């Protein structure tokens, strides 16, 4: 399975999604540092929110096969500027979380504006969209053989 790095603001659901993708029971855990694991790299939201820490995300993105930009459906703005995906020579996908709290259309539009061609809607608590993300990671592997 290809390695995926999750990037987004604090509270967007990166760690919860990590637990759901691994099939673990969901429990709250504040990510204090970059967790480099089996097929997932979970990053602290502060790294995306702080320009000085953003360089670490750039470096770790090169450790991943796929970069996931994450935005919650109830967010008021996007951290990601238009066409940011061209800065990485990796596939970049978008993931919209918290779709039960708001209309995910605006978040999807922000991700597409940032350059994400593929966008998934996920709800880590109910499992909605989790299988699609896992299938994407598996299919990515098959395409490269």
PDB file of C-alpha atoms in Angstrom:
ATOM      1  CA  UNK A   1       0.000   0.000   0.000  1.00  0.00           C
ATOM      2  CA  UNK A   2       1.264   3.466  -0.838  1.00  0.00           C
ATOM      3  CA  UNK A   3       2.222   5.882   1.942  1.00  0.00           C
ATOM      4  CA  UNK A   4      -0.178   8.804   2.513  1.00  0.00           C
ATOM      5  CA  UNK A   5       0.589  12.067   4.326  1.00  0.00           C
ATOM      6  CA  UNK A   6      -2.344  13.978   5.859  1.00  0.00           C
ATOM      7  CA  UNK A   7      -2.088  17.778   5.915  1.00  0.00           C
ATOM      8  CA  UNK A   8      -4.657  20.214   7.334  1.00  0.00           C
ATOM      9  CA  UNK A   9      -5.416  22.590  10.162  1.00  0.00           C
ATOM     10  CA  UNK A  10      -5.833  21.551  13.798  1.00  0.00           C
ATOM     11  CA  UNK A  11      -9.136  19.833  14.447  1.00  0.00           C
ATOM     12  CA  UNK A  12      -9.822  18.865  10.825  1.00  0.00           C
ATOM     13  CA  UNK A  13      -9.741  15.152  11.701  1.00  0.00           C
ATOM     14  CA  UNK A  14      -6.336  13.933  10.536  1.00  0.00           C
ATOM     15  CA  UNK A  15      -5.683  11.718  13.561  1.00  0.00           C
ATOM     16  CA  UNK A  16      -9.260  10.428  13.621  1.00  0.00           C
ATOM     17  CA  UNK A  17      -8.955   9.560   9.924  1.00  0.00           C
ATOM     18  CA  UNK A  18      -5.619   7.852  10.610  1.00  0.00           C
ATOM     19  CA  UNK A  19      -7.290   5.673  13.244  1.00  0.00           C
ATOM     20  CA  UNK A  20     -10.219   4.890  10.914  1.00  0.00           C
ATOM     21  CA  UNK A  21      -7.935   3.968   7.994  1.00  0.00           C
ATOM     22  CA  UNK A  22      -6.000   1.600  10.266  1.00  0.00           C
ATOM     23  CA  UNK A  23      -9.234   0.044  11.563  1.00  0.00           C
ATOM     24  CA  UNK A  24      -8.554   1.224  15.100  1.00  0.00           C
ATOM     25  CA  UNK A  25     -11.133   2.325  17.628  1.00  0.00           C
ATOM     26  CA  UNK A  26     -11.490   6.105  17.506  1.00  0.00           C
ATOM     27  CA  UNK A  27     -10.116   7.913  20.546  1.00  0.00           C
ATOM     28  CA  UNK A  28      -9.001  11.504  20.937  1.00  0.00           C
ATOM     29  CA  UNK A  29      -5.273  12.028  20.670  1.00  0.00           C
ATOM     30  CA  UNK A  30      -3.645  15.417  20.072  1.00  0.00           C
ATOM     31  CA  UNK A  31      -0.835  15.042  17.565  1.00  0.00           C
ATOM     32  CA  UNK A  32       2.207  16.839  18.962  1.00  0.00           C
ATOM     33  CA  UNK A  33       4.751  15.733  16.356  1.00  0.00           C
ATOM     34  CA  UNK A  34       4.806  14.079  12.940  1.00  0.00           C
ATOM     35  CA  UNK A  35       3.754  10.452  13.367  1.00  0.00           C
ATOM     36  CA  UNK A  36       5.486   8.452  10.673  1.00  0.00           C
ATOM     37  CA  UNK A  37       3.790   5.071  10.528  1.00  0.00           C
ATOM     38  CA  UNK A  38       3.083   2.059   8.367  1.00  0.00           C
ATOM     39  CA  UNK A  39       1.256   3.595   5.407  1.00  0.00           C
ATOM     40  CA  UNK A  40       0.247   6.909   6.993  1.00  0.00           C
ATOM     41  CA  UNK A  41       2.033  10.065   8.049  1.00  0.00           C
ATOM     42  CA  UNK A  42      -0.092  12.068  10.503  1.00  0.00           C
ATOM     43  CA  UNK A  43       0.976  15.692  10.924  1.00  0.00           C
ATOM     44  CA  UNK A  44       0.114  18.297  13.571  1.00  0.00           C
ATOM     45  CA  UNK A  45      -2.233  21.009  12.341  1.00  0.00           C
ATOM     46  CA  UNK A  46       0.112  23.660  13.673  1.00  0.00           C
ATOM     47  CA  UNK A  47       2.577  22.726  10.931  1.00  0.00           C
ATOM     48  CA  UNK A  48       0.041  23.756   8.269  1.00  0.00           C
ATOM     49  CA  UNK A  49      -1.029  26.848  10.211  1.00  0.00           C
ATOM     50  CA  UNK A  50       2.464  28.237  10.846  1.00  0.00           C
ATOM     51  CA  UNK A  51       4.643  29.322   7.941  1.00  0.00           C
ATOM     52  CA  UNK A  52       7.881  28.558   9.809  1.00  0.00           C
ATOM     53  CA  UNK A  53       6.807  24.977  10.501  1.00  0.00           C
ATOM     54  CA  UNK A  54       5.458  24.438   6.984  1.00  0.00           C
ATOM     55  CA  UNK A  55       8.913  23.533   5.697  1.00  0.00           C
ATOM     56  CA  UNK A  56       8.706  20.291   7.694  1.00  0.00           C
ATOM     57  CA  UNK A  57       5.549  19.372   5.769  1.00  0.00           C
ATOM     58  CA  UNK A  58       7.421  19.887   2.502  1.00  0.00           C
ATOM     59  CA  UNK A  59      10.185  17.547   3.615  1.00  0.00           C
ATOM     60  CA  UNK A  60       7.823  14.850   4.859  1.00  0.00           C
ATOM     61  CA  UNK A  61       5.717  15.094   1.690  1.00  0.00           C
ATOM     62  CA  UNK A  62       8.691  13.616  -0.134  1.00  0.00           C
ATOM     63  CA  UNK A  63       8.533  10.599   2.193  1.00  0.00           C
ATOM     64  CA  UNK A  64       4.968   9.917   0.997  1.00  0.00           C
ATOM     65  CA  UNK A  65       3.629   8.587  -2.281  1.00  0.00           C
ATOM     66  CA  UNK A  66       0.373  10.556  -2.043  1.00  0.00           C
ATOM     67  CA  UNK A  67      -0.346  13.883  -0.312  1.00  0.00           C
ATOM     68  CA  UNK A  68      -3.816  14.483   1.136  1.00  0.00           C
ATOM     69  CA  UNK A  69      -4.978  18.050   1.756  1.00  0.00           C
ATOM     70  CA  UNK A  70      -7.812  18.047   4.276  1.00  0.00           C
ATOM     71  CA  UNK A  71     -10.558  20.597   4.873  1.00  0.00           C
ATOM     72  CA  UNK A  72     -13.590  20.195   7.149  1.00  0.00           C
ATOM     73  CA  UNK A  73     -16.991  20.938   5.623  1.00  0.00           C
ATOM     74  CA  UNK A  74     -17.689  23.511   8.351  1.00  0.00           C
ATOM     75  CA  UNK A  75     -14.475  25.537   7.882  1.00  0.00           C
ATOM     76  CA  UNK A  76     -14.794  29.261   7.172  1.00  0.00           C
ATOM     77  CA  UNK A  77     -11.708  29.494   4.947  1.00  0.00           C
ATOM     78  CA  UNK A  78      -9.019  27.372   3.323  1.00  0.00           C
ATOM     79  CA  UNK A  79      -5.393  27.274   4.440  1.00  0.00           C
ATOM     80  CA  UNK A  80      -4.357  26.136   0.967  1.00  0.00           C
ATOM     81  CA  UNK A  81      -3.688  28.724  -1.753  1.00  0.00           C
ATOM     82  CA  UNK A  82      -4.805  28.187  -5.360  1.00  0.00           C
ATOM     83  CA  UNK A  83      -2.688  25.771  -7.408  1.00  0.00           C
ATOM     84  CA  UNK A  84      -0.512  24.748  -4.441  1.00  0.00           C
ATOM     85  CA  UNK A  85      -0.383  21.124  -5.620  1.00  0.00           C
ATOM     86  CA  UNK A  86       2.104  21.997  -8.361  1.00  0.00           C
ATOM     87  CA  UNK A  87       4.701  22.527  -5.622  1.00  0.00           C
ATOM     88  CA  UNK A  88       4.949  18.763  -5.000  1.00  0.00           C
ATOM     89  CA  UNK A  89       5.928  16.076  -7.470  1.00  0.00           C
ATOM     90  CA  UNK A  90       3.469  13.657  -5.881  1.00  0.00           C
ATOM     91  CA  UNK A  91      -0.188  12.928  -6.484  1.00  0.00           C
ATOM     92  CA  UNK A  92      -2.302  15.229  -4.292  1.00  0.00           C
ATOM     93  CA  UNK A  93      -5.837  14.279  -3.294  1.00  0.00           C
ATOM     94  CA  UNK A  94      -8.401  16.229  -1.310  1.00  0.00           C
ATOM     95  CA  UNK A  95     -10.357  14.933   1.670  1.00  0.00           C
ATOM     96  CA  UNK A  96     -13.422  16.704   3.079  1.00  0.00           C
ATOM     97  CA  UNK A  97     -14.277  15.779   6.675  1.00  0.00           C
ATOM     98  CA  UNK A  98     -17.199  16.565   8.983  1.00  0.00           C
ATOM     99  CA  UNK A  99     -19.730  16.383   6.146  1.00  0.00           C
ATOM    100  CA  UNK A 100     -22.509  15.801   8.685  1.00  0.00           C
ATOM    101  CA  UNK A 101     -22.004  19.321  10.116  1.00  0.00           C
ATOM    102  CA  UNK A 102     -22.239  21.398   6.923  1.00  0.00           C
ATOM    103  CA  UNK A 103     -22.554  21.291   3.153  1.00  0.00           C
ATOM    104  CA  UNK A 104     -19.231  19.932   1.853  1.00  0.00           C
ATOM    105  CA  UNK A 105     -19.496  21.695  -1.530  1.00  0.00           C
ATOM    106  CA  UNK A 106     -17.504  24.784  -0.532  1.00  0.00           C
ATOM    107  CA  UNK A 107     -14.693  22.700   0.980  1.00  0.00           C
ATOM    108  CA  UNK A 108     -14.557  20.550  -2.153  1.00  0.00           C
ATOM    109  CA  UNK A 109     -14.361  23.681  -4.320  1.00  0.00           C
ATOM    110  CA  UNK A 110     -11.448  25.005  -2.230  1.00  0.00           C
ATOM    111  CA  UNK A 111      -9.606  21.698  -2.631  1.00  0.00           C
ATOM    112  CA  UNK A 112     -10.186  21.678  -6.388  1.00  0.00           C
ATOM    113  CA  UNK A 113      -9.005  25.297  -6.584  1.00  0.00           C
ATOM    114  CA  UNK A 114      -5.846  24.213  -4.748  1.00  0.00           C
ATOM    115  CA  UNK A 115      -5.283  21.661  -7.505  1.00  0.00           C
ATOM    116  CA  UNK A 116      -6.806  18.433  -6.176  1.00  0.00           C
ATOM    117  CA  UNK A 117      -8.352  16.474  -9.043  1.00  0.00           C
ATOM    118  CA  UNK A 118      -9.677  13.724  -6.769  1.00  0.00           C
ATOM    119  CA  UNK A 119     -11.701  14.645  -3.674  1.00  0.00           C
ATOM    120  CA  UNK A 120     -13.163  12.229  -1.126  1.00  0.00           C
ATOM    121  CA  UNK A 121     -15.875  12.880   1.452  1.00  0.00           C
ATOM    122  CA  UNK A 122     -15.176  10.988   4.672  1.00  0.00           C
ATOM    123  CA  UNK A 123     -16.783  10.566   8.054  1.00  0.00           C
ATOM    124  CA  UNK A 124     -14.292   8.759  10.232  1.00  0.00           C
ATOM    125  CA  UNK A 125     -16.847   8.042  12.950  1.00  0.00           C
ATOM    126  CA  UNK A 126     -19.388   6.287  10.674  1.00  0.00           C
ATOM    127  CA  UNK A 127     -16.811   4.953   8.223  1.00  0.00           C
ATOM    128  CA  UNK A 128     -18.272   6.758   5.211  1.00  0.00           C
ATOM    129  CA  UNK A 129     -15.642   7.182   2.496  1.00  0.00           C
ATOM    130  CA  UNK A 130     -12.918   5.264   4.349  1.00  0.00           C
ATOM    131  CA  UNK A 131     -13.008   2.318   1.922  1.00  0.00           C
ATOM    132  CA  UNK A 132     -12.741   4.664  -1.071  1.00  0.00           C
ATOM    133  CA  UNK A 133      -9.549   6.202   0.320  1.00  0.00           C
ATOM    134  CA  UNK A 134      -8.095   2.748   1.062  1.00  0.00           C
ATOM    135  CA  UNK A 135      -9.015   1.575  -2.457  1.00  0.00           C
ATOM    136  CA  UNK A 136      -7.289   4.645  -3.880  1.00  0.00           C
ATOM    137  CA  UNK A 137      -4.097   3.720  -2.015  1.00  0.00           C
ATOM    138  CA  UNK A 138      -4.306   0.128  -3.250  1.00  0.00           C
ATOM    139  CA  UNK A 139      -5.145   1.091  -6.856  1.00  0.00           C
ATOM    140  CA  UNK A 140      -2.279   3.580  -6.896  1.00  0.00           C
ATOM    141  CA  UNK A 141       0.050   0.658  -6.110  1.00  0.00           C
ATOM    142  CA  UNK A 142      -1.344  -1.492  -8.931  1.00  0.00           C
ATOM    143  CA  UNK A 143      -1.036   1.305 -11.481  1.00  0.00           C
ATOM    144  CA  UNK A 144       2.710   1.694 -10.850  1.00  0.00           C
ATOM    145  CA  UNK A 145       3.554  -2.000 -11.452  1.00  0.00           C
TER     146      UNK A 145
END
